[in-house]
Short mmCIF file of C-alpha atoms in Angstrom, two decimals:
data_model
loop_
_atom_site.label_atom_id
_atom_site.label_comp_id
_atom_site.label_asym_id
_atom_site.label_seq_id
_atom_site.Cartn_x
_atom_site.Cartn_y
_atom_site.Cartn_z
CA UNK A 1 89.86 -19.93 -59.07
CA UNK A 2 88.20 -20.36 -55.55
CA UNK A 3 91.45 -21.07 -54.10
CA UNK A 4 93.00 -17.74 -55.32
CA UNK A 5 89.92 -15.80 -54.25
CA UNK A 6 90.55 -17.17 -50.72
CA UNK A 7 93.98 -16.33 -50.81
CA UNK A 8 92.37 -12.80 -51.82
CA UNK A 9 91.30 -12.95 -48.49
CA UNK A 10 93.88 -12.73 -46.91
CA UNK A 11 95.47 -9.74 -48.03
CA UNK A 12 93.20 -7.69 -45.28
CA UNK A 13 94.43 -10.09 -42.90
CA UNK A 14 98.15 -8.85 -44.28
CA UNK A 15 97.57 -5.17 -44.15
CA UNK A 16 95.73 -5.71 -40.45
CA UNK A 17 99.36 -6.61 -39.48
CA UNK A 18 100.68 -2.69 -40.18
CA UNK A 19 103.20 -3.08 -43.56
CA UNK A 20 106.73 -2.59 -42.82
CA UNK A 21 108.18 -2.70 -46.80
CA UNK A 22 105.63 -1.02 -48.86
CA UNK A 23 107.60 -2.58 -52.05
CA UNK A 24 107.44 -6.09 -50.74
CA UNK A 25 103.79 -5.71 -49.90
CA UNK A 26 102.68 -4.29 -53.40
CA UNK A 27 105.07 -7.15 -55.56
CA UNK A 28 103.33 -9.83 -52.96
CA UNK A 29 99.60 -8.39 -53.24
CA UNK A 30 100.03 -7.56 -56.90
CA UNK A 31 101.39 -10.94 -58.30
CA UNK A 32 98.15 -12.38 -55.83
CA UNK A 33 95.74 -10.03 -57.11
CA UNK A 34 96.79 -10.72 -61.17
CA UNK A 35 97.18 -14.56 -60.68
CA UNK A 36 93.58 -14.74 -58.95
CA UNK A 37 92.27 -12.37 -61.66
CA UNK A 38 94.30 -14.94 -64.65
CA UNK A 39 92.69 -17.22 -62.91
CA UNK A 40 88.95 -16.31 -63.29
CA UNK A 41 89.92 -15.97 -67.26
CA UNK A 42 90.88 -19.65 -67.18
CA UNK A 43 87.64 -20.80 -65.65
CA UNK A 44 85.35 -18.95 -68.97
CA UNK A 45 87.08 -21.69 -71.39
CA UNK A 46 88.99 -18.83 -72.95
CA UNK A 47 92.12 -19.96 -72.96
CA UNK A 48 93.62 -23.39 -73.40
CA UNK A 49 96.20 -25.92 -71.42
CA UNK A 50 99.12 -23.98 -72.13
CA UNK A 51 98.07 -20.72 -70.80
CA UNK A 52 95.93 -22.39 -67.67
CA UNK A 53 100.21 -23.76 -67.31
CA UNK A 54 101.34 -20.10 -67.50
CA UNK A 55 98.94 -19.06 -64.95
CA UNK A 56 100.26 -21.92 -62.49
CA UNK A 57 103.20 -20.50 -63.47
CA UNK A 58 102.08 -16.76 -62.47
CA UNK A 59 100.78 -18.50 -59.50
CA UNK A 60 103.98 -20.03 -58.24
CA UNK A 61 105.78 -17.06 -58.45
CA UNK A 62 103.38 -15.03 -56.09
CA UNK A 63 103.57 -18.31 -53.57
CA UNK A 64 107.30 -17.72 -53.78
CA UNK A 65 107.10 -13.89 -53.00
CA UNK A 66 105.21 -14.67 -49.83
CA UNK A 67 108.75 -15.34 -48.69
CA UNK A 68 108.93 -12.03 -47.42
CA UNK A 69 106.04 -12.02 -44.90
CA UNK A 70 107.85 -14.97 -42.56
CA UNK A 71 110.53 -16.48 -44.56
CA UNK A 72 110.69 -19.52 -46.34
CA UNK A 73 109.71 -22.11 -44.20
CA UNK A 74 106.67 -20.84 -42.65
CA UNK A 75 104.31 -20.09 -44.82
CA UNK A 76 105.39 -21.19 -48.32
CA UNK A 77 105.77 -24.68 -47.83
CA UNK A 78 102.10 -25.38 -47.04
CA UNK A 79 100.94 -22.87 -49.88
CA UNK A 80 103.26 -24.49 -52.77
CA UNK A 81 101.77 -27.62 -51.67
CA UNK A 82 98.41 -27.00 -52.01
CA UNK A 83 98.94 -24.96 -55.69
CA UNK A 84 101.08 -27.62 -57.01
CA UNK A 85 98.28 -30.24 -55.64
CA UNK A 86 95.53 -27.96 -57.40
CA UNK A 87 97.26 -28.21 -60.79
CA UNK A 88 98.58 -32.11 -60.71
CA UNK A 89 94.87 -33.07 -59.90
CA UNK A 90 93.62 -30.66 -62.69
CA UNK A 91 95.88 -29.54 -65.06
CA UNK A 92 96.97 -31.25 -68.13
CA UNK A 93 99.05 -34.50 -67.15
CA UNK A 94 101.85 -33.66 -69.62
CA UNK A 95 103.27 -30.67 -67.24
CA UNK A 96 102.61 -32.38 -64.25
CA UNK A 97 106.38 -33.43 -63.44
CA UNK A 98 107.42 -29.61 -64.06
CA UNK A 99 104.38 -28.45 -62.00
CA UNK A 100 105.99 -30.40 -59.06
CA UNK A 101 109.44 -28.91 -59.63
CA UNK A 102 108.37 -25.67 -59.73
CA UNK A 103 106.45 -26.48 -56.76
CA UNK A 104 109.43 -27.61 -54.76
CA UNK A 105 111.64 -24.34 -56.12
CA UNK A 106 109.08 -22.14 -54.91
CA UNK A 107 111.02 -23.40 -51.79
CA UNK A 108 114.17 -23.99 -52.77
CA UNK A 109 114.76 -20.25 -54.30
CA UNK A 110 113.82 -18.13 -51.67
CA UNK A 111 115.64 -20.49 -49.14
CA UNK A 112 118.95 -19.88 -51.55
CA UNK A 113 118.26 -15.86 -51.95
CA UNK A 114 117.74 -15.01 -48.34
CA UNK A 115 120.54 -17.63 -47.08
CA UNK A 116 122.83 -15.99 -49.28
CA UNK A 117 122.12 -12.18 -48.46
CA UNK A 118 120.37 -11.46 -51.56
CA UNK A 119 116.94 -11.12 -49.45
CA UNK A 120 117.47 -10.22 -46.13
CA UNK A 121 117.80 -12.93 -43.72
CA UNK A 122 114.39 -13.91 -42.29
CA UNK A 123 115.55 -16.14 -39.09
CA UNK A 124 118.35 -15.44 -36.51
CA UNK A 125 119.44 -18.71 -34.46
CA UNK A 126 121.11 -17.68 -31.11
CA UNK A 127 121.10 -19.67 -28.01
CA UNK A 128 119.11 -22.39 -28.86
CA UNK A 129 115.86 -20.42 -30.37
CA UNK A 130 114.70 -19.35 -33.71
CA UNK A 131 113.73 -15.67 -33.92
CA UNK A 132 111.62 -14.88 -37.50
CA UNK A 133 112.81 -11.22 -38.63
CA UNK A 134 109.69 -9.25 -39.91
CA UNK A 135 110.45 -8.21 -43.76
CA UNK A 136 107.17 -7.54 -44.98
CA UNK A 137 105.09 -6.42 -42.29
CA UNK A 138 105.36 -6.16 -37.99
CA UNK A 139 104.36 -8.64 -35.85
CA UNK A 140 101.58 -7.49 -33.35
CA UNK A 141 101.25 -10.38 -31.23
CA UNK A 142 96.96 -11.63 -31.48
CA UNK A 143 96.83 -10.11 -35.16
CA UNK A 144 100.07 -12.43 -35.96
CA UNK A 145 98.31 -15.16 -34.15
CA UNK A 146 94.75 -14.66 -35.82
CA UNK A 147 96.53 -14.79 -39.40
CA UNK A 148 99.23 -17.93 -38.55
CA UNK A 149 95.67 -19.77 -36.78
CA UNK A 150 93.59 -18.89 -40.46
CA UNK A 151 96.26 -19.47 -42.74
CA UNK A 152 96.85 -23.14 -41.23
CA UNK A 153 93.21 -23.45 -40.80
CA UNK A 154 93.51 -22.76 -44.89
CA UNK A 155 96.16 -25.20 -45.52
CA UNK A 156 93.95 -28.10 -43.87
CA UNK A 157 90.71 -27.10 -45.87
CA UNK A 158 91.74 -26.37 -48.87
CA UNK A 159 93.54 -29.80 -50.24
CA UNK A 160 90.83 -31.73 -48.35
CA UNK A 161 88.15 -29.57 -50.78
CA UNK A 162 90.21 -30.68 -53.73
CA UNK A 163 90.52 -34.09 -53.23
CA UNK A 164 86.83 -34.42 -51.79
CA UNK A 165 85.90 -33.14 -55.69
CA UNK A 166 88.22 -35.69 -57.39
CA UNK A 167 86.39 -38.24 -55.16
CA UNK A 168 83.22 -37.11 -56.40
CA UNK A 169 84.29 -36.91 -60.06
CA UNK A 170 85.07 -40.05 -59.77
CA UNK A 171 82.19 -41.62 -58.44
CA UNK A 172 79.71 -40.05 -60.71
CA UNK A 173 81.89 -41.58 -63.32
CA UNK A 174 81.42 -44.87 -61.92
CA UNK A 175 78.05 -44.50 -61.37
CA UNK A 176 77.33 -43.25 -65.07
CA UNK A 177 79.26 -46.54 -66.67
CA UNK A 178 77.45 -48.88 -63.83
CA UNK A 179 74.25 -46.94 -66.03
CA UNK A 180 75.62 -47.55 -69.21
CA UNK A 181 76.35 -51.20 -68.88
CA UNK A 182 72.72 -52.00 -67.28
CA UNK A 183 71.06 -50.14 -69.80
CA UNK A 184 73.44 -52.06 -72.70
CA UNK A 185 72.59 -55.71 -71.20
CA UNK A 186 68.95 -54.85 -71.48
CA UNK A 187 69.16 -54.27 -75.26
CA UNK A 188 71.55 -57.51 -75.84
CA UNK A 189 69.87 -60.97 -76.14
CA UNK A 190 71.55 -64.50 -75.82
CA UNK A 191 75.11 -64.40 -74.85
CA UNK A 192 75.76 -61.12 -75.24
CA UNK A 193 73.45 -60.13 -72.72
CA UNK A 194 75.11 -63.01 -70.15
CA UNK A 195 78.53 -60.76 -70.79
CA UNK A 196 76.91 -57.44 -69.90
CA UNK A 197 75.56 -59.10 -66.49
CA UNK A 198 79.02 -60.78 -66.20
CA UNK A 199 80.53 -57.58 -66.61
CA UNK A 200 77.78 -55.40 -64.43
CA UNK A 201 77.82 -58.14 -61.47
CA UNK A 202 81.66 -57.55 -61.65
CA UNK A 203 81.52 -53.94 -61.61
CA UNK A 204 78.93 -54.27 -58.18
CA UNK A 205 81.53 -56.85 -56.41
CA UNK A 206 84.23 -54.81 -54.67
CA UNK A 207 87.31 -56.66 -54.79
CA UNK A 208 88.48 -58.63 -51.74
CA UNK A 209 91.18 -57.90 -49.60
CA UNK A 210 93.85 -60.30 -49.04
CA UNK A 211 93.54 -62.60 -45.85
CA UNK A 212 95.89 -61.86 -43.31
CA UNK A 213 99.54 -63.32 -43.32
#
């Protein structure tokens, strides 16, 4: 939920840039707006795997309509990969493969629609440079530059936040069994206790590299 809320941020950010296709902007900003808000339901224990799948769902399809601020390669990459990363680290393991395939057709479908003329064409190649079309919204040159420089900045934070609280899951799982097996040798006399201290001095020895070839 805190990542779509700071993706909520950035629709100012959008609108600072002057809209160009008001119906572009309000399918873009609406599918944001009712993912973020699908979101929030998913985080009162409401609703159950499935539907926290159908909001990744919801979720991919707004990443995919960002296609029409700068195209397909711009933007979209970076924010499919950190919403497919969100939901493989917390979502249920059993959708994780189709999680990732969405996540790479959030790509692949807007790259097909506007190479084919279905969207309109977001890059022109002549003479050796690349010039990105605006679709969405104009290109004032420091407001363009303030939103590419926050929206990277975003892309750098926000799968180092998710991984930093996997990290910390993790240890204070460790941490709690280290607990549970101290406490459990203290209750055990003869032999079984000599297991638990096996077993807890084990636990406290990190394993050692290999030596060097």
């Amino acid at each position: 939920f805190v990542a779509y809320l700071a993706w909520l941020g950035f629709i100012p950010l959008v609108l600072a840039l002057g809209i160009k296709n008001i119906a572009a902007g309000l399918l873009t900003g609406g599918m944001v707006i009712i993912t973020a808000l699908c979101s929030w339901l998913s985080t009162t224990g409401q609703v159950g795997n499935r539907t926290r799948f159908l909001i990744y769902v919801l979720g991919t399809l707004a990443v995919g309509t960002t296609c029409t601020l700068m195209g397909w390669a711009i933007l979209v990459p970076g924010i499919a990969a950190v919403h497919t990363l969100g939901y493989v680290v917390y979502g249920e393991r059993r959708f994780q493969t189709l999680a990732v395939l969405l996540g790479v057709l959030t790509v692949v479908v807007p790259f097909l629609l506007q190479t084919f003329g279905v969207l309109p064409e977001p890059y022109v190649f002549e003479n050796g440079r690349m010039t990105v079309i605006p679709l969405m919204t104009e290109f004032p040159q420091l407001r363009t530059e303030i939103y590419l420089l926050l929206a990277s900045i975003a892309v750098i934070v926000a799968p180092t936040v998710v991984l930093a609280r996997v990290r910390a899951t993790m240890i204070a799982a460790e941490e709690k069994a280290f607990l549970h097996t101290w406490n459990l040798q203290r209750l055990l006399p003869g032999q079984a206790r000599e297991a638990a201290e096996a077993l807890l001095q084990k636990q406290s020895v990190p394993p050692k590299s290999a030596p060097p070839r």
